[in-house]
PDB file of C-alpha atoms in Angstrom:
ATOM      1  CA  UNK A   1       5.778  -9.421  -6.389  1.00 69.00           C
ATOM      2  CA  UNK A   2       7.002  -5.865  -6.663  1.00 73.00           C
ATOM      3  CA  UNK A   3       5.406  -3.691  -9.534  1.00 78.00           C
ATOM      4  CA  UNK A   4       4.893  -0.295 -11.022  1.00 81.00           C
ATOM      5  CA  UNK A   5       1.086   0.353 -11.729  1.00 82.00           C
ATOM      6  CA  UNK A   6      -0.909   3.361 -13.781  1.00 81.00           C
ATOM      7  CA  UNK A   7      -4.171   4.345 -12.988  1.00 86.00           C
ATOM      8  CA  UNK A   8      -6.297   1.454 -14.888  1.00 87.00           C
ATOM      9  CA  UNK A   9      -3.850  -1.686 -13.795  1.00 86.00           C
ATOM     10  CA  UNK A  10      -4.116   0.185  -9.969  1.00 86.00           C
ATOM     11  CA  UNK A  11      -8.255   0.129 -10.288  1.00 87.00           C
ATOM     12  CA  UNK A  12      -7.554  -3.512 -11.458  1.00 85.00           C
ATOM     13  CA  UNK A  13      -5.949  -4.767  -8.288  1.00 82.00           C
ATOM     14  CA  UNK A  14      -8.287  -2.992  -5.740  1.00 83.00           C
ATOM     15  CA  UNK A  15     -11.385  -5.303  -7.578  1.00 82.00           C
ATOM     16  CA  UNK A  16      -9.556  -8.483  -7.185  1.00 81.00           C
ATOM     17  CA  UNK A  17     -10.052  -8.237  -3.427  1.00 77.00           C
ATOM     18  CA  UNK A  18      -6.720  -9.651  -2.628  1.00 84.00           C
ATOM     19  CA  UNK A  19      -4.095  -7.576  -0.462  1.00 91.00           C
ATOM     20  CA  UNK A  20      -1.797  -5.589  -1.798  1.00 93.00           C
ATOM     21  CA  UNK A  21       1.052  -2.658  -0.491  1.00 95.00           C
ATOM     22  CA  UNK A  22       1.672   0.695  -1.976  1.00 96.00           C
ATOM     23  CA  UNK A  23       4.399   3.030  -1.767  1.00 97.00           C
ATOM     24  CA  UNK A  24       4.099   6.027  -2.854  1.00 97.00           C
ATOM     25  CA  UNK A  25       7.461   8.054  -3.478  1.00 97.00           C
ATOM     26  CA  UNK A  26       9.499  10.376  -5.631  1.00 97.00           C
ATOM     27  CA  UNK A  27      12.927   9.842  -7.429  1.00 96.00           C
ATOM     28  CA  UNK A  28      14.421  13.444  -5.418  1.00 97.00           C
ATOM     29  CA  UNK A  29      13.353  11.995  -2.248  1.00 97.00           C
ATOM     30  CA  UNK A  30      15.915  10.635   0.007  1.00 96.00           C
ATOM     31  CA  UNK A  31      14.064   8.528   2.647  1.00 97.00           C
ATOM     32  CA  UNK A  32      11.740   7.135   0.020  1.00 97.00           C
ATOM     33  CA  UNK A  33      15.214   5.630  -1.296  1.00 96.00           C
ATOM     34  CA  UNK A  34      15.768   4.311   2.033  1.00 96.00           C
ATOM     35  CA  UNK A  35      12.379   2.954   2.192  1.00 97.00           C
ATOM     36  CA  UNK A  36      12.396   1.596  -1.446  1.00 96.00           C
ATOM     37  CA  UNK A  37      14.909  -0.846  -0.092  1.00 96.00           C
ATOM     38  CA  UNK A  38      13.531  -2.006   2.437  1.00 97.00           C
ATOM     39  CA  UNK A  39       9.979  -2.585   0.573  1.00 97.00           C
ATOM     40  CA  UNK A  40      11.774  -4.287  -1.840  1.00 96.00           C
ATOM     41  CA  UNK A  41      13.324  -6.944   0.567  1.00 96.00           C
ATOM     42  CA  UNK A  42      10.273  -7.036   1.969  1.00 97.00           C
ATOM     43  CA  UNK A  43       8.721  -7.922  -1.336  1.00 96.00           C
ATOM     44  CA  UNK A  44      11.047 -10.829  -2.290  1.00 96.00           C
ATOM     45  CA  UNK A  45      10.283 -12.487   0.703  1.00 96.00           C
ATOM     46  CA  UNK A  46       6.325 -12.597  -0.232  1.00 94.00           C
ATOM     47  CA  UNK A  47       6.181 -13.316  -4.041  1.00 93.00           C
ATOM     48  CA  UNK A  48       2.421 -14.147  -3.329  1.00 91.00           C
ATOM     49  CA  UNK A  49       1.587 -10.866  -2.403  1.00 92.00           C
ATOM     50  CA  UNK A  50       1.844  -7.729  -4.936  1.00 91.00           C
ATOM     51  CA  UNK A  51       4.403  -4.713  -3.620  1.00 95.00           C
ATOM     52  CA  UNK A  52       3.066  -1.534  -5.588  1.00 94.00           C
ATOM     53  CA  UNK A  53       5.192   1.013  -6.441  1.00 95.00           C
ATOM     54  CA  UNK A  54       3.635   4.159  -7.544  1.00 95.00           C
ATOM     55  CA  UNK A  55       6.018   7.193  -8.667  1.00 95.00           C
ATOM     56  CA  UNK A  56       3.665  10.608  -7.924  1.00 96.00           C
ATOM     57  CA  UNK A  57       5.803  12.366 -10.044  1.00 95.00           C
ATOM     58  CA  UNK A  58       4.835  10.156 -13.079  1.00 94.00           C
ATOM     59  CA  UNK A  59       1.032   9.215 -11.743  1.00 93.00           C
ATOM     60  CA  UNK A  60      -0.150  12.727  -9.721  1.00 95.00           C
ATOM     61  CA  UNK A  61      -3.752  11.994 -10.583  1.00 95.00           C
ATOM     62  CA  UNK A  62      -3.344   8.815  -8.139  1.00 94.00           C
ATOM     63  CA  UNK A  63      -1.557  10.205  -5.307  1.00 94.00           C
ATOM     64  CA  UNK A  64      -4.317  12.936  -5.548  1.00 95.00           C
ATOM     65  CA  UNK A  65      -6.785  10.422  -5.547  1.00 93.00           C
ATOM     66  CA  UNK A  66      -5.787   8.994  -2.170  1.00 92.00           C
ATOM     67  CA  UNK A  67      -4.802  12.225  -0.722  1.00 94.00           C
ATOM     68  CA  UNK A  68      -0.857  11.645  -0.618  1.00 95.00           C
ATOM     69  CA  UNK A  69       0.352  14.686   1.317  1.00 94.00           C
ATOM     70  CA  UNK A  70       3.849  13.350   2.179  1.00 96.00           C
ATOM     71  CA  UNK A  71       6.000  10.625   1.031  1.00 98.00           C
ATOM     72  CA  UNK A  72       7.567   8.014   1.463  1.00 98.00           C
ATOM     73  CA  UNK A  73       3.711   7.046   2.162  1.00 98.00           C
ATOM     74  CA  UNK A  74       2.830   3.290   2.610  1.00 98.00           C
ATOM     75  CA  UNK A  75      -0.735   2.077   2.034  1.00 97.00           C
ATOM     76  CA  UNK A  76      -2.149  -0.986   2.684  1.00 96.00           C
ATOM     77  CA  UNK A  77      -5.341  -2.444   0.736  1.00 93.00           C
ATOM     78  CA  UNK A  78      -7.237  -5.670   1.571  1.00 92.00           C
ATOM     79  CA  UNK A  79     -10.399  -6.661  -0.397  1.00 89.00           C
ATOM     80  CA  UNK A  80     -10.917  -3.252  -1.461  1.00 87.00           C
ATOM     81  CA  UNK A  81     -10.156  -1.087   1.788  1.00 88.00           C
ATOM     82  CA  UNK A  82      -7.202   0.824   2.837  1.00 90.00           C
ATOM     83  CA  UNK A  83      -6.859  -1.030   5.891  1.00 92.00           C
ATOM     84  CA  UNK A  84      -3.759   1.098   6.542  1.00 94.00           C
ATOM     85  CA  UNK A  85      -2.187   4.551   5.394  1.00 95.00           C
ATOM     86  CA  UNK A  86       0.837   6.108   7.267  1.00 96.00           C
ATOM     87  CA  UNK A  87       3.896   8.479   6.132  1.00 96.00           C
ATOM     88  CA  UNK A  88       7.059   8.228   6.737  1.00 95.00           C
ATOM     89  CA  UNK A  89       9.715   5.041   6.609  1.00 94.00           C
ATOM     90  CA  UNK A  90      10.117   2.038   8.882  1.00 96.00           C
ATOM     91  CA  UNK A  91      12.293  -0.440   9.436  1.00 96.00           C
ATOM     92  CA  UNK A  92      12.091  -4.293   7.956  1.00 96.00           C
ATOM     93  CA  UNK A  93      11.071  -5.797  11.362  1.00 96.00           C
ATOM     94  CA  UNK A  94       8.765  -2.929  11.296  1.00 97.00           C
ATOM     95  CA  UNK A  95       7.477  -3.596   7.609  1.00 97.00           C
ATOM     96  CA  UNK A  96       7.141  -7.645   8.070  1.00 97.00           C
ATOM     97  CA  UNK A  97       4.866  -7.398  11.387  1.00 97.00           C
ATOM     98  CA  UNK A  98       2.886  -4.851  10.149  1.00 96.00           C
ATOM     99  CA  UNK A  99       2.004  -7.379   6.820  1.00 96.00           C
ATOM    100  CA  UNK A 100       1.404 -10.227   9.201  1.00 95.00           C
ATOM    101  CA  UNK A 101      -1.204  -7.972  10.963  1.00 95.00           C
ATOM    102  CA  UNK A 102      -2.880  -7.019   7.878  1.00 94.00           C
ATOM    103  CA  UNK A 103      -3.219 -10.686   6.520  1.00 92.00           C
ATOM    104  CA  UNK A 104      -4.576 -11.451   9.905  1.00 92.00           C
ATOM    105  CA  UNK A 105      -7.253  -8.818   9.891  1.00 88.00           C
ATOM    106  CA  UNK A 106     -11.089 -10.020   8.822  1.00 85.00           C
ATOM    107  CA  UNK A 107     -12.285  -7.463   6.149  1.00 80.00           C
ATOM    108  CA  UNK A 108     -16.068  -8.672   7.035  1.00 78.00           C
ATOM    109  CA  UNK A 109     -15.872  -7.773  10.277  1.00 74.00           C
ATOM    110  CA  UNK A 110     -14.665  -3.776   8.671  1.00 70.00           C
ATOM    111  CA  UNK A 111     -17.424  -4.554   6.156  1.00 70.00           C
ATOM    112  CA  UNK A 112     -19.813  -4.969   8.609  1.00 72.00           C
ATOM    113  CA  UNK A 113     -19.093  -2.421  11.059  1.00 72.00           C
ATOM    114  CA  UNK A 114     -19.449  -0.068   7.699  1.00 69.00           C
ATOM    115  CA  UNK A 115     -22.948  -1.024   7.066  1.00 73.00           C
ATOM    116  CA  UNK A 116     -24.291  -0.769  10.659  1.00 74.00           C
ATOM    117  CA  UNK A 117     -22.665   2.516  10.750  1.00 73.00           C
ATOM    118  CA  UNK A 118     -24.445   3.615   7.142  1.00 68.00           C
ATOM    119  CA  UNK A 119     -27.908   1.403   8.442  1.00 61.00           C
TER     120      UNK A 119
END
């Protein structure tokens, strides 16, 4: 499902613990066009999973807040952690494994690696 989020609906989605895409661009920018389409073809095909789009021209204070330097930026969360963060566009083929890799991934095993670190 493909959305536009503010801060509070944003915070929202990160404390379900589900996964969830972001991409982070700007109305002037050309490849985040290019990209746009793509994520959004992307995003029909997987109506279970939410497609965030986040305009840092109308939210700053969140691209701030996860350091967005460049754009088109793609983030990936899953149960709370940015499991992925890279700049730049990709193609669909591109777009579609990388998902299937992040639905595969087990968060506890991140979690726990985490903790032993901190412990």
């Amino acid at each position: 499902m493909l959305k536009s989020v503010n801060e509070e609906q944003l915070d929202a989605l990160i404390n379900q613990k589900g996964l969830f895409l972001i991409d982070f661009w700007a109305p002037w920018c050309a490849p985040c066009k290019q990209f746009g389409r793509i994520y959004e073809q992307v995003a029909e095909q997987n109506p279970d999973i939410d497609f965030v789009k986040i305009n840092i021209e109308e939210q700053p204070q969140i691209a701030d807040a996860f350091q967005i330097r460049s754009i088109p930026h793609l983030m990936i969360i899953k149960e709370g952690i940015a499991i992925y963060s890279e700049s730049g566009s990709m193609p669909e083929s591109t777009l579609k494994e990388l998902l299937q890799q992040a639905q595969a991934i087990d968060v506890s095993e991140i979690l726990n690696k985490m903790n032993q670190d901190e412990g």
